Amino acid sequence: MVKIDVRDAIGGFFLIILGTSVSLYSMKYGIGQLQNMGAGYFPFILGIMLAILGAFVFLPALFREGTPIEIDYRNMVSVLLSIIVFAVLLDYFGLVLTTIITTLISTIPGNLSWKRKIFLGGSIAFITTIIFVLALGMTIPVWPWSK
Amino acid sequence: MQVFDSLMVGLASATQLPILMYCLLGVFLGTFVGVLPGIGPLAAISLLLPITYHMEPTAAIVLLAGIYYGSEYGGSTASILLNLPGTAANAITCLDGHPMAKQGRAGVALFMTTIASLVGGVVGVLMLIFFAPSIVQLGLEFGPSEYFALLLLGVVGASMLVSGSPAKGLAMVVIGLILGTVGIDPSSGVPRFDFGFAALLDGISLLVVAMGLFGIAEIIKNISAERDKVSEKITLRSMTPTKNDFQDSSMPMVRGACVGSFLGALPGTGAAIASFAAYAVEKKCAKDPSKFGKGAIQGLTAPEAANNAACQAAFIPTLTLGIPGSATMAVMIGALILHGIQPGPLLMINEPSLFWGLVVSFFIGNIFLVVLNIPLIGIWVSTLNISSKLLYPAILIFIMIGLYSVKNSTFDLYMVTIIGFCGYAMVILRFEAAPLLLGFVLGPMMEENLRRALLLSRGDLSTFVDGPISAGLISLSGAIVIWSIVRFLRNSFTKGAKKFSYMT
């Protein structure tokens, strides 16, 4: 296997990049002096600190062996995609339909039967309509035709 | 005595029927959330935050607080029965709780942890009552240097006392501080890091960060996982402990409660660290340390008392100084601000019925919790058997609706997708999320006080070590940094020697 600690190496590297970018970008807000700090002073210092800390994480990781990374791509894509779908569809399709469609996506990793997925989506839609729209009185469109 | 009068005010406030109901609801939800592995009080409080908009401030805070300390009661259930911690603080409970269950003593374990939680909770509240007035007096004399030093201590404490390298913890805090700068800078009016999005001018929403890092990341991790089922029946009779159990547990509970109260009151450290510390202390005090890890009741009751004490004690800095005692308290402060209440030393003075009503509700809540966790333990056992595949999609929808309902906008949903992705990346790369949240909440306060202190001292940095309070706090922060670095270096050079494993 690879002879470096991949997690800390990637993490540390990313910290260095993030820190330097933040510092560079914050210069455009004006640094000012210690006794009269500009808007960019605090983020500038923080960015430098982050880059230094990133180096402290990155460099030792190159000489140390670590465990391999396991990413659950299916879970990740299903969950994140379902949030985006929910956001896009809510205003058009209303709460009930959007919930059902979203649940169909988020249950992909769960390997449930289609019937179960639709039933789950329907029950969640029912419960949330009762709690959020009826009991708490939130203005969320429930059906495609309700505005 | 003035405290007595204040408690009377609190009692009048807390015993109004709506408040009692919200207290009960809060501790019920808290136990529920605590029982379920994966979703913790932080996610639950963030989720319910927008819903409390329409409630009265006292009721809202009593509810949210109930969720917080309630979850520390319920969290031990999954730890004992399934060897899965319900909340981060319950990881230690698995070590001796689960072996006890395997020995057929699950009922006793559940009973004793509830009692331990009660002892811890009560001690924590008593600490709050005793120390709050004096701390408020002290806090009124705080200047910007003192505030900055205290915030620094909180931030350093949170980042250094996590497991893993101090550099990673500190880096997370710094990222949180940076995220906190997004939006219009209050001192200069300059919009920072908004990249043209009008929705970012107010900064990134606290809910988005909390839900993304703690809710979404957990859901991604667990949505396909299947948990073992609990097969045993827990009857009331199986729960009665022996006299020995009581005798063996009494001192550990007291010690645990003291450790927990102390650590919980420190800004930054929360229930998890308190429970680990209490376990370590208990092991050192034990006559037969080899029994730990195999079902020693001391190893169970001390951490449970500690985590509840820490929960209650975390309110001390939060309510008296406006500085979060733990990551969850940071969200609680957000809730107070939402309801137009300014946290800080003036809170106790300006809103006595809120402050003392909350304190009295803690007592009432702890009693509710004993009832919920002993006679009604059956409910929670069956809850554990609900499949993750059904539960997590439902929680996901709740999160999304909750976020949407704040501003009736979908922008926050897109933001939470990004943050959720980052949160999952952090889980994969083994970076802690709690320090980031703490940095995010404390960042704006730190910057403001730093600026003000330097403005007053005309750029002189020694202003932070001039006053006794700020000098003391700064040195304490420095000591924690040095100690953490030493401990880390020592651990990395002792090959494979693990005293006891943290929850990684």
XYZ file of C-alpha atoms in Angstrom:
651
model
C 0.000 0.000 0.000
C 1.071 3.617 -0.246
C 3.641 4.547 2.308
C 2.117 7.873 3.273
C -0.809 8.872 5.447
C -3.177 9.741 2.625
C -5.820 11.334 4.820
C -3.559 13.836 6.508
C -1.649 14.419 3.296
C -4.750 15.381 1.357
C -6.202 17.265 4.309
C -3.011 19.145 5.049
C -2.451 20.003 1.409
C -5.963 21.363 1.137
C -5.458 23.454 4.286
C -2.350 25.016 2.799
C -4.172 25.912 -0.413
C -7.210 27.249 1.452
C -5.116 29.302 3.854
C -3.013 30.930 1.157
C -6.049 31.725 -0.992
C -7.879 33.316 1.921
C -4.867 35.472 2.789
C -4.322 36.575 -0.784
C -8.000 37.317 -1.347
C -8.397 39.233 1.895
C -5.708 41.695 0.861
C -8.213 43.348 -1.418
C -10.294 44.373 1.585
C -7.513 46.502 2.994
C -5.244 45.381 5.782
C -4.698 48.542 7.780
C -2.497 48.514 10.854
C -2.619 46.790 14.200
C -4.170 49.772 15.929
C -6.712 50.327 13.213
C -7.423 46.980 11.650
C -8.874 46.954 8.190
C -11.563 44.564 7.062
C -8.964 42.268 5.603
C -6.633 42.097 8.633
C -8.277 39.282 10.561
C -8.853 36.960 7.576
C -5.325 37.698 6.361
C -3.792 36.537 9.643
C -6.134 33.554 9.825
C -5.242 32.483 6.311
C -1.551 32.499 7.104
C -2.144 30.562 10.323
C -4.170 28.006 8.406
C -1.466 27.550 5.806
C 1.162 27.045 8.506
C -1.019 24.544 10.358
C -1.661 22.818 7.038
C 2.077 22.422 6.608
C 2.293 20.907 10.097
C -0.305 18.355 9.056
C 0.938 17.742 5.518
C 4.678 17.294 6.013
C 4.656 14.631 8.746
C 1.983 12.762 6.809
C 4.407 12.172 3.966
C 6.645 10.104 6.224
C 4.023 8.174 8.079
C 1.922 5.247 6.991
C -1.803 5.551 7.330
C -4.991 3.628 6.699
C -6.574 3.738 3.243
C -9.535 5.991 2.584
C -13.010 4.562 2.181
C -15.556 6.809 0.520
C -19.142 5.733 0.208
C -19.852 7.394 -3.143
C -23.333 5.969 -3.478
C -24.496 7.352 -0.145
C -22.850 10.683 -0.725
C -24.255 11.277 -4.183
C -27.732 10.081 -3.213
C -28.006 12.315 -0.189
C -26.486 15.431 -1.751
C -28.406 14.975 -4.987
C -31.657 14.593 -3.071
C -31.081 17.926 -1.325
C -30.497 19.671 -4.648
C -33.534 18.022 -6.192
C -35.635 19.088 -3.224
C -34.423 22.667 -3.559
C -35.133 22.783 -7.292
C -38.541 21.121 -7.242
C -40.116 22.480 -4.057
C -41.463 25.703 -5.479
C -42.841 23.984 -8.549
C -44.163 20.647 -7.387
C -45.137 21.452 -3.830
C -44.188 19.664 -0.641
C -45.905 16.306 -1.113
C -44.611 15.407 -4.570
C -41.163 16.836 -3.909
C -40.869 14.810 -0.716
C -41.801 11.598 -2.482
C -39.395 12.193 -5.357
C -36.617 13.187 -2.955
C -37.171 10.108 -0.821
C -36.925 7.922 -3.903
C -33.466 9.354 -4.479
C -32.246 9.301 -0.888
C -33.271 5.684 -0.404
C -31.185 4.424 -3.304
C -28.436 3.211 -0.944
C -30.981 1.482 1.252
C -32.026 -1.109 -1.322
C -35.714 -1.004 -0.493
C -38.425 -2.189 -2.842
C -40.151 0.449 -4.976
C -43.404 -0.036 -3.122
C -41.693 0.568 0.220
C -39.908 3.641 -1.060
C -43.095 5.260 -2.306
C -44.892 4.334 0.894
C -42.063 5.834 2.958
C -42.060 8.991 0.857
C -45.811 9.281 1.185
C -45.774 8.827 4.962
C -43.009 11.369 5.423
C -44.910 13.799 3.218
C -48.019 13.222 5.292
C -46.245 13.679 8.640
C -44.367 16.758 7.535
C -47.461 18.395 6.109
C -49.257 17.867 9.405
C -46.340 19.114 11.519
C -44.960 21.947 9.444
C -47.894 23.271 7.459
C -50.892 22.587 9.677
C -49.501 22.578 13.212
C -46.783 25.184 12.801
C -48.431 27.222 10.089
C -45.504 27.547 7.727
C -46.103 28.892 4.243
C -44.810 26.063 2.129
C -46.650 25.170 -1.084
C -48.121 21.724 -0.554
C -49.293 20.852 -4.061
C -48.147 21.998 -7.515
C -51.195 24.165 -7.828
C -51.018 25.821 -4.397
C -49.183 29.133 -4.316
C -30.986 35.074 50.663
C -30.972 36.569 47.242
C -30.509 33.267 45.511
C -33.603 31.925 47.239
C -35.687 34.839 45.996
C -34.360 34.351 42.504
C -35.256 30.682 42.628
C -38.774 31.626 43.650
C -39.022 33.861 40.602
C -37.767 30.975 38.532
C -40.213 28.568 40.090
C -43.116 30.851 39.261
C -41.915 31.088 35.699
C -41.099 27.422 35.202
C -44.297 25.992 36.620
C -46.601 27.719 34.161
C -48.340 25.026 32.178
C -46.982 25.892 28.697
C -43.434 25.973 30.033
C -43.886 22.639 31.775
C -45.213 21.145 28.579
C -42.314 22.416 26.514
C -39.909 21.151 29.153
C -41.450 17.699 28.917
C -41.446 17.825 25.130
C -37.835 18.930 25.131
C -36.567 16.159 27.396
C -38.663 13.609 25.528
C -37.236 14.650 22.168
C -33.810 14.845 23.755
C -33.988 11.275 24.999
C -35.242 10.174 21.587
C -32.407 11.922 19.813
C -29.932 10.632 22.363
C -31.101 7.047 21.986
C -30.655 7.114 18.223
C -27.038 6.640 17.295
C -25.765 9.177 14.805
C -28.144 12.084 15.229
C -27.168 14.048 18.299
C -28.534 16.954 20.296
C -26.619 19.433 18.156
C -28.468 18.442 15.006
C -31.797 18.252 16.839
C -31.465 21.693 18.413
C -30.414 23.211 15.101
C -33.384 21.574 13.448
C -35.907 22.830 15.962
C -34.424 26.301 16.099
C -36.503 27.765 13.270
C -39.601 26.157 14.706
C -39.116 27.992 17.969
C -39.357 31.339 16.169
C -43.024 31.591 17.002
C -42.602 30.650 20.632
C -41.943 32.792 23.656
C -38.208 33.073 24.448
C -38.389 31.317 27.818
C -40.397 28.445 26.388
C -38.065 28.153 23.417
C -34.899 27.992 25.505
C -36.429 25.570 28.026
C -37.370 23.299 25.114
C -33.973 23.413 23.448
C -32.137 22.997 26.733
C -34.293 19.987 27.546
C -33.173 18.376 24.310
C -29.561 18.963 25.271
C -29.453 17.424 28.718
C -32.167 14.916 27.860
C -29.982 13.445 25.168
C -27.307 12.644 27.717
C -29.811 10.429 29.534
C -30.888 8.572 26.419
C -27.471 8.232 24.900
C -26.448 5.482 27.253
C -29.253 3.186 26.078
C -27.751 2.338 22.696
C -24.270 2.215 24.199
C -25.285 -0.437 26.700
C -27.554 -2.497 24.500
C -25.855 -2.262 21.125
C -22.314 -1.104 21.845
C -23.106 1.922 19.700
C -22.819 5.339 21.320
C -25.992 7.412 21.156
C -23.991 10.612 21.432
C -20.253 11.279 21.388
C -20.162 11.509 25.166
C -21.506 7.986 25.484
C -18.615 6.311 23.711
C -17.087 5.579 27.112
C -20.345 4.073 28.337
C -19.937 1.277 25.806
C -16.733 0.120 27.471
C -18.317 -1.151 30.662
C -22.001 -0.869 29.808
C -22.056 -3.356 26.978
C -20.119 -6.041 28.875
C -22.672 -5.673 31.649
C -25.431 -6.243 29.125
C -23.673 -9.334 27.858
C -23.564 -10.583 31.443
C -27.335 -10.267 31.531
C -27.280 -7.108 33.632
C -28.501 -4.679 30.983
C -31.467 -3.622 33.094
C -29.294 -2.778 36.069
C -26.891 -0.877 33.838
C -29.738 1.197 32.402
C -31.120 1.887 35.858
C -27.803 2.928 37.353
C -26.910 5.185 34.448
C -30.212 6.986 34.862
C -29.512 7.526 38.553
C -25.967 8.618 37.733
C -27.317 11.028 35.140
C -29.690 12.444 37.741
C -26.911 12.947 40.269
C -24.720 14.552 37.627
C -27.484 16.787 36.387
C -28.447 17.993 39.862
C -24.837 18.693 40.844
C -24.351 20.595 37.603
C -27.404 22.762 38.235
C -26.309 23.416 41.821
C -22.929 24.586 40.508
C -24.778 26.857 38.135
C -26.847 28.338 40.955
C -23.880 28.825 43.279
C -21.428 30.291 40.859
C -23.537 32.179 38.365
C -24.117 35.356 40.408
C -20.430 35.786 41.217
C -19.355 35.114 37.663
C -21.853 37.652 36.409
C -20.382 40.227 38.777
C -16.917 39.406 37.473
C -18.123 39.523 33.906
C -19.462 43.028 34.292
C -15.891 44.167 34.797
C -14.661 42.505 31.649
C -13.183 44.717 29.007
C -12.501 43.744 25.405
C -9.082 42.285 26.321
C -10.639 40.002 28.907
C -13.365 38.898 26.525
C -10.861 38.184 23.804
C -8.695 36.174 26.202
C -11.675 34.145 27.374
C -12.839 33.468 23.830
C -9.316 32.454 22.935
C -9.301 30.007 25.835
C -12.573 28.547 24.677
C -11.386 28.151 21.144
C -8.024 26.711 22.147
C -9.620 24.362 24.655
C -12.024 23.002 22.083
C -9.399 22.488 19.449
C -6.698 21.020 21.623
C -8.643 18.650 23.768
C -9.994 16.608 20.876
C -8.404 13.314 20.025
C -5.901 13.458 17.209
C -3.290 16.004 16.378
C -3.611 19.468 17.882
C -2.689 20.975 14.537
C -5.783 19.483 12.919
C -8.044 20.663 15.728
C -6.628 24.156 15.627
C -6.873 24.229 11.839
C -10.579 23.438 12.128
C -11.074 26.310 14.534
C -9.267 28.648 12.165
C -11.482 27.548 9.278
C -14.471 28.238 11.489
C -13.107 31.692 12.285
C -12.615 32.360 8.584
C -16.155 31.246 7.761
C -17.333 33.601 10.450
C -15.886 36.541 8.545
C -18.148 35.951 5.560
C -20.641 38.767 5.267
C -20.630 42.470 6.000
C -17.899 43.416 8.452
C -19.716 45.205 11.291
C -16.818 47.535 12.031
C -16.135 48.808 8.548
C -19.242 47.933 6.564
C -17.152 46.156 3.943
C -18.756 42.985 2.550
C -16.304 40.120 2.836
C -16.173 36.873 0.847
C -19.690 37.303 -0.474
C -18.697 36.632 -4.096
C -21.634 38.683 -5.288
C -24.333 36.669 -3.522
C -26.742 38.966 -1.717
C -27.797 36.095 0.517
C -24.275 35.898 1.922
C -24.197 39.513 3.096
C -25.608 38.444 6.433
C -23.027 35.730 6.706
C -23.455 31.999 6.412
C -26.385 30.849 8.473
C -25.490 29.023 11.689
C -28.142 26.445 10.947
C -26.566 25.652 7.600
C -23.169 25.065 9.173
C -24.519 23.028 12.090
C -26.838 20.910 9.973
C -24.351 20.447 7.180
C -21.471 19.355 9.360
C -23.353 17.307 11.909
C -26.615 16.319 10.303
C -25.923 15.759 6.627
C -22.494 14.233 7.184
C -23.940 11.728 9.654
C -26.794 10.865 7.310
C -24.397 10.203 4.447
C -22.427 7.925 6.691
C -25.356 5.975 8.058
C -28.166 5.946 5.538
C -27.352 2.522 4.257
C -25.999 0.983 7.438
C -28.046 -1.609 9.198
C -28.033 -1.815 12.970
C -28.345 -4.933 15.080
C -31.703 -5.423 16.729
C -32.153 -5.542 20.463
C -33.523 -8.916 21.412
C -33.760 -8.768 25.165
C -36.769 -7.631 27.099
C -36.064 -5.135 29.802
C -38.504 -5.556 32.649
C -38.737 -3.379 35.733
C -37.627 -6.275 37.843
C -34.528 -6.886 35.770
C -33.629 -3.277 36.382
C -33.388 -3.372 40.159
C -29.798 -3.164 41.281
C -28.296 -4.856 44.298
C -27.134 -3.050 47.420
C -23.543 -3.637 46.318
C -24.239 -1.881 43.059
C -25.399 1.180 44.945
C -22.450 1.131 47.297
C -19.969 0.668 44.499
C -21.471 3.450 42.464
C -22.025 6.200 44.991
C -18.518 7.642 45.121
C -17.910 7.262 41.381
C -21.098 9.215 40.749
C -19.980 12.026 43.024
C -16.487 12.100 41.543
C -17.881 11.974 38.037
C -20.299 14.794 38.771
C -17.492 16.992 40.110
C -15.184 16.309 37.169
C -18.062 16.895 34.789
C -19.150 20.162 36.366
C -15.639 21.544 36.297
C -14.865 20.576 32.706
C -18.312 21.453 31.448
C -18.030 24.953 32.831
C -14.818 25.618 30.933
C -15.562 27.247 27.610
C -14.952 24.845 24.776
C -14.928 21.548 26.623
C -18.143 19.613 26.675
C -19.761 16.406 27.812
C -17.580 14.078 25.745
C -14.285 15.240 27.214
C -15.824 15.267 30.687
C -16.892 11.638 30.406
C -13.467 10.499 29.181
C -11.771 12.363 32.017
C -14.137 10.923 34.627
C -13.398 7.403 33.382
C -9.668 8.025 33.673
C -10.045 9.438 37.185
C -12.200 6.526 38.251
C -9.724 3.988 36.942
C -6.970 5.666 38.918
C -9.055 5.602 42.105
C -10.264 2.062 41.724
C -9.167 -0.715 44.046
C -9.209 -3.188 41.162
C -8.518 -1.366 37.883
C -8.392 -4.595 35.924
C -12.167 -4.899 36.198
C -12.623 -1.837 33.999
C -13.701 -2.711 30.488
C -15.358 -5.911 31.640
C -18.488 -4.603 33.265
C -17.314 -2.580 36.237
C -20.231 -0.511 37.396
C -17.894 2.312 38.411
C -16.748 2.630 34.825
C -20.338 3.158 33.858
C -21.736 5.482 36.487
C -18.844 7.930 36.749
C -18.804 8.947 33.058
C -22.591 9.103 32.941
C -22.692 11.408 35.948
C -19.914 13.439 34.364
C -21.572 13.963 31.019
C -24.818 15.137 32.542
C -23.023 17.416 34.975
C -21.010 18.826 32.094
C -24.195 19.491 30.118
C -25.716 21.521 32.894
C -22.445 23.242 33.773
C -21.945 24.227 30.125
C -24.736 26.698 30.718
C -22.617 28.569 33.240
C -20.336 30.470 30.859
C -23.082 30.575 28.243
C -25.646 32.305 30.421
C -23.315 34.373 32.589
C -20.755 35.579 30.066
C -22.285 34.834 26.707
C -19.468 32.460 25.813
C -20.409 28.949 24.758
C -19.509 26.186 27.200
C -19.557 23.689 24.320
C -20.334 23.433 20.610
C -24.013 22.834 21.293
C -24.096 25.870 23.551
C -22.903 27.873 20.575
C -26.136 26.995 18.830
C -28.039 27.833 22.029
C -26.493 31.293 21.985
C -27.658 31.575 18.402
C -31.137 30.728 19.644
C -31.025 33.439 22.307
C -29.923 36.032 19.766
C -32.710 34.892 17.481
C -35.244 35.700 20.154
C -33.757 39.133 20.659
C -31.984 38.279 23.894
C -28.391 39.429 24.196
C -26.282 36.810 25.967
C -23.751 38.183 28.406
C -23.476 39.284 32.030
C -26.554 41.444 31.686
C -28.755 38.481 30.847
C -29.282 37.477 34.458
C -29.999 41.079 35.387
C -32.284 41.996 32.538
C -34.182 38.753 32.165
C -34.396 37.170 35.618
C -37.524 35.180 34.872
C -35.882 33.641 31.797
C -32.629 32.876 33.602
C -34.032 31.482 36.802
C -37.014 29.917 35.091
C -34.550 28.005 32.933
C -32.560 26.933 35.988
C -35.655 25.639 37.785
C -36.743 23.893 34.596
C -33.480 21.961 34.723
C -34.519 20.424 38.043
C -37.994 19.653 36.731
C -36.584 18.285 33.504
C -34.185 15.938 35.264
C -37.090 14.495 37.251
C -39.134 14.027 34.067
C -36.146 12.228 32.623
C -35.908 9.741 35.461
C -39.533 8.834 34.834
C -38.955 8.582 31.102
C -35.879 6.465 31.421
C -36.873 3.965 34.063
C -40.502 2.964 33.809
C -40.771 3.941 30.164
C -37.501 2.369 29.074
C -39.459 0.023 26.823
C -40.288 2.839 24.388
C -36.648 3.580 23.812
C -35.688 -0.025 23.339
C -38.250 -0.376 20.560
C -37.124 2.912 19.040
C -33.681 1.439 18.648
C -35.188 -1.188 16.422
C -36.445 1.245 13.767
C -34.389 0.708 10.667
C -31.875 3.378 9.640
C -33.031 3.029 6.076
C -36.423 4.425 7.044
C -35.302 6.873 9.676
C -32.538 8.753 7.936
C -34.462 9.664 4.787
C -37.153 11.068 7.070
C -34.615 13.063 9.074
C -33.165 14.352 5.808
C -36.528 15.744 4.734
C -37.022 17.351 8.160
C -33.652 19.035 7.869
C -34.480 20.384 4.434
C -37.863 21.733 5.395
C -36.413 23.248 8.545
C -33.752 25.066 6.559
C -36.158 26.201 3.881
C -38.630 27.572 6.394
C -36.171 30.093 7.855
C -36.265 32.488 4.920
C -38.535 30.631 2.529
C -35.549 30.466 0.231
C -33.744 27.581 -1.362
C -30.334 29.278 -1.154
C -29.637 27.751 2.226
C -30.400 24.322 0.807
C -27.673 24.730 -1.807
C -25.320 26.006 0.876
C -26.026 23.038 3.093
C -25.254 20.704 0.190
C -21.810 22.261 -0.077
C -21.240 22.260 3.674
C -22.586 18.745 3.947
C -20.116 17.619 1.316
C -17.308 19.305 3.246
C -18.594 17.723 6.446
C -18.460 14.265 4.888
C -14.980 14.995 3.534
C -13.964 15.916 7.063
C -15.339 12.642 8.396
C -13.388 10.714 5.748
C -10.188 12.646 6.366
C -10.619 12.423 10.141
C -10.928 16.101 10.929
C -13.142 17.111 13.854
C -16.169 19.269 13.107
C -16.986 20.577 16.588
C -14.002 22.967 16.784
C -15.036 24.414 13.430
C -18.522 25.188 14.706
C -17.135 26.778 17.838
C -14.732 28.925 15.812
C -17.570 29.928 13.510
C -19.745 31.175 16.343
C -16.982 32.766 18.383
C -15.114 34.293 15.421
C -17.099 37.506 15.035
C -16.961 38.136 18.802
C -13.232 37.482 18.854
C -12.539 39.827 15.997
C -14.680 42.592 17.447
C -13.022 42.401 20.859
C -9.562 42.106 19.361
C -10.127 45.194 17.265
C -11.595 47.152 20.136
C -8.847 46.205 22.544
C -6.174 47.221 20.058
C -8.002 50.420 19.214
C -8.110 51.384 22.880
C -4.495 50.485 23.454
C -3.401 52.120 20.178
C -1.911 48.967 18.734
C -0.173 47.879 21.917
C -0.359 44.101 22.165
C 0.644 44.064 25.826
C -2.879 45.105 26.713
C -3.753 41.426 26.679
C -1.340 40.580 29.442
C -1.735 43.750 31.480
C -4.881 42.934 33.396
C -4.744 39.967 35.807
C -7.779 38.265 34.313
C -6.703 38.414 30.699
C -3.120 37.550 31.577
C -4.322 34.523 33.502
C -6.579 33.384 30.682
C -3.909 33.862 28.037
C -1.414 31.840 30.081
C -3.994 29.116 30.549
C -4.521 28.984 26.782
C -0.799 28.810 26.287
C -0.514 26.024 28.842
C -3.199 23.992 27.082
C -1.451 24.431 23.734
C 1.898 23.328 25.132
C 0.424 20.400 27.048
C -1.478 19.167 23.986
C 1.595 19.347 21.789
C 3.686 17.488 24.375
C 1.023 14.832 24.803
C 0.696 14.385 21.044
C 4.430 14.080 20.486
C 4.732 11.650 23.347
C 1.930 9.501 21.963
C 3.338 9.419 18.470
C 6.683 8.187 19.737
C 5.263 5.451 21.948
C 4.605 2.919 19.230
C 1.236 1.309 19.512
C 0.743 2.085 23.186
C -2.894 3.035 23.543
C -4.071 3.698 27.061
C -7.670 3.586 26.029
C -9.145 4.287 22.640
C -11.033 7.458 21.985
C -13.894 7.405 19.559
C -12.105 8.001 16.261
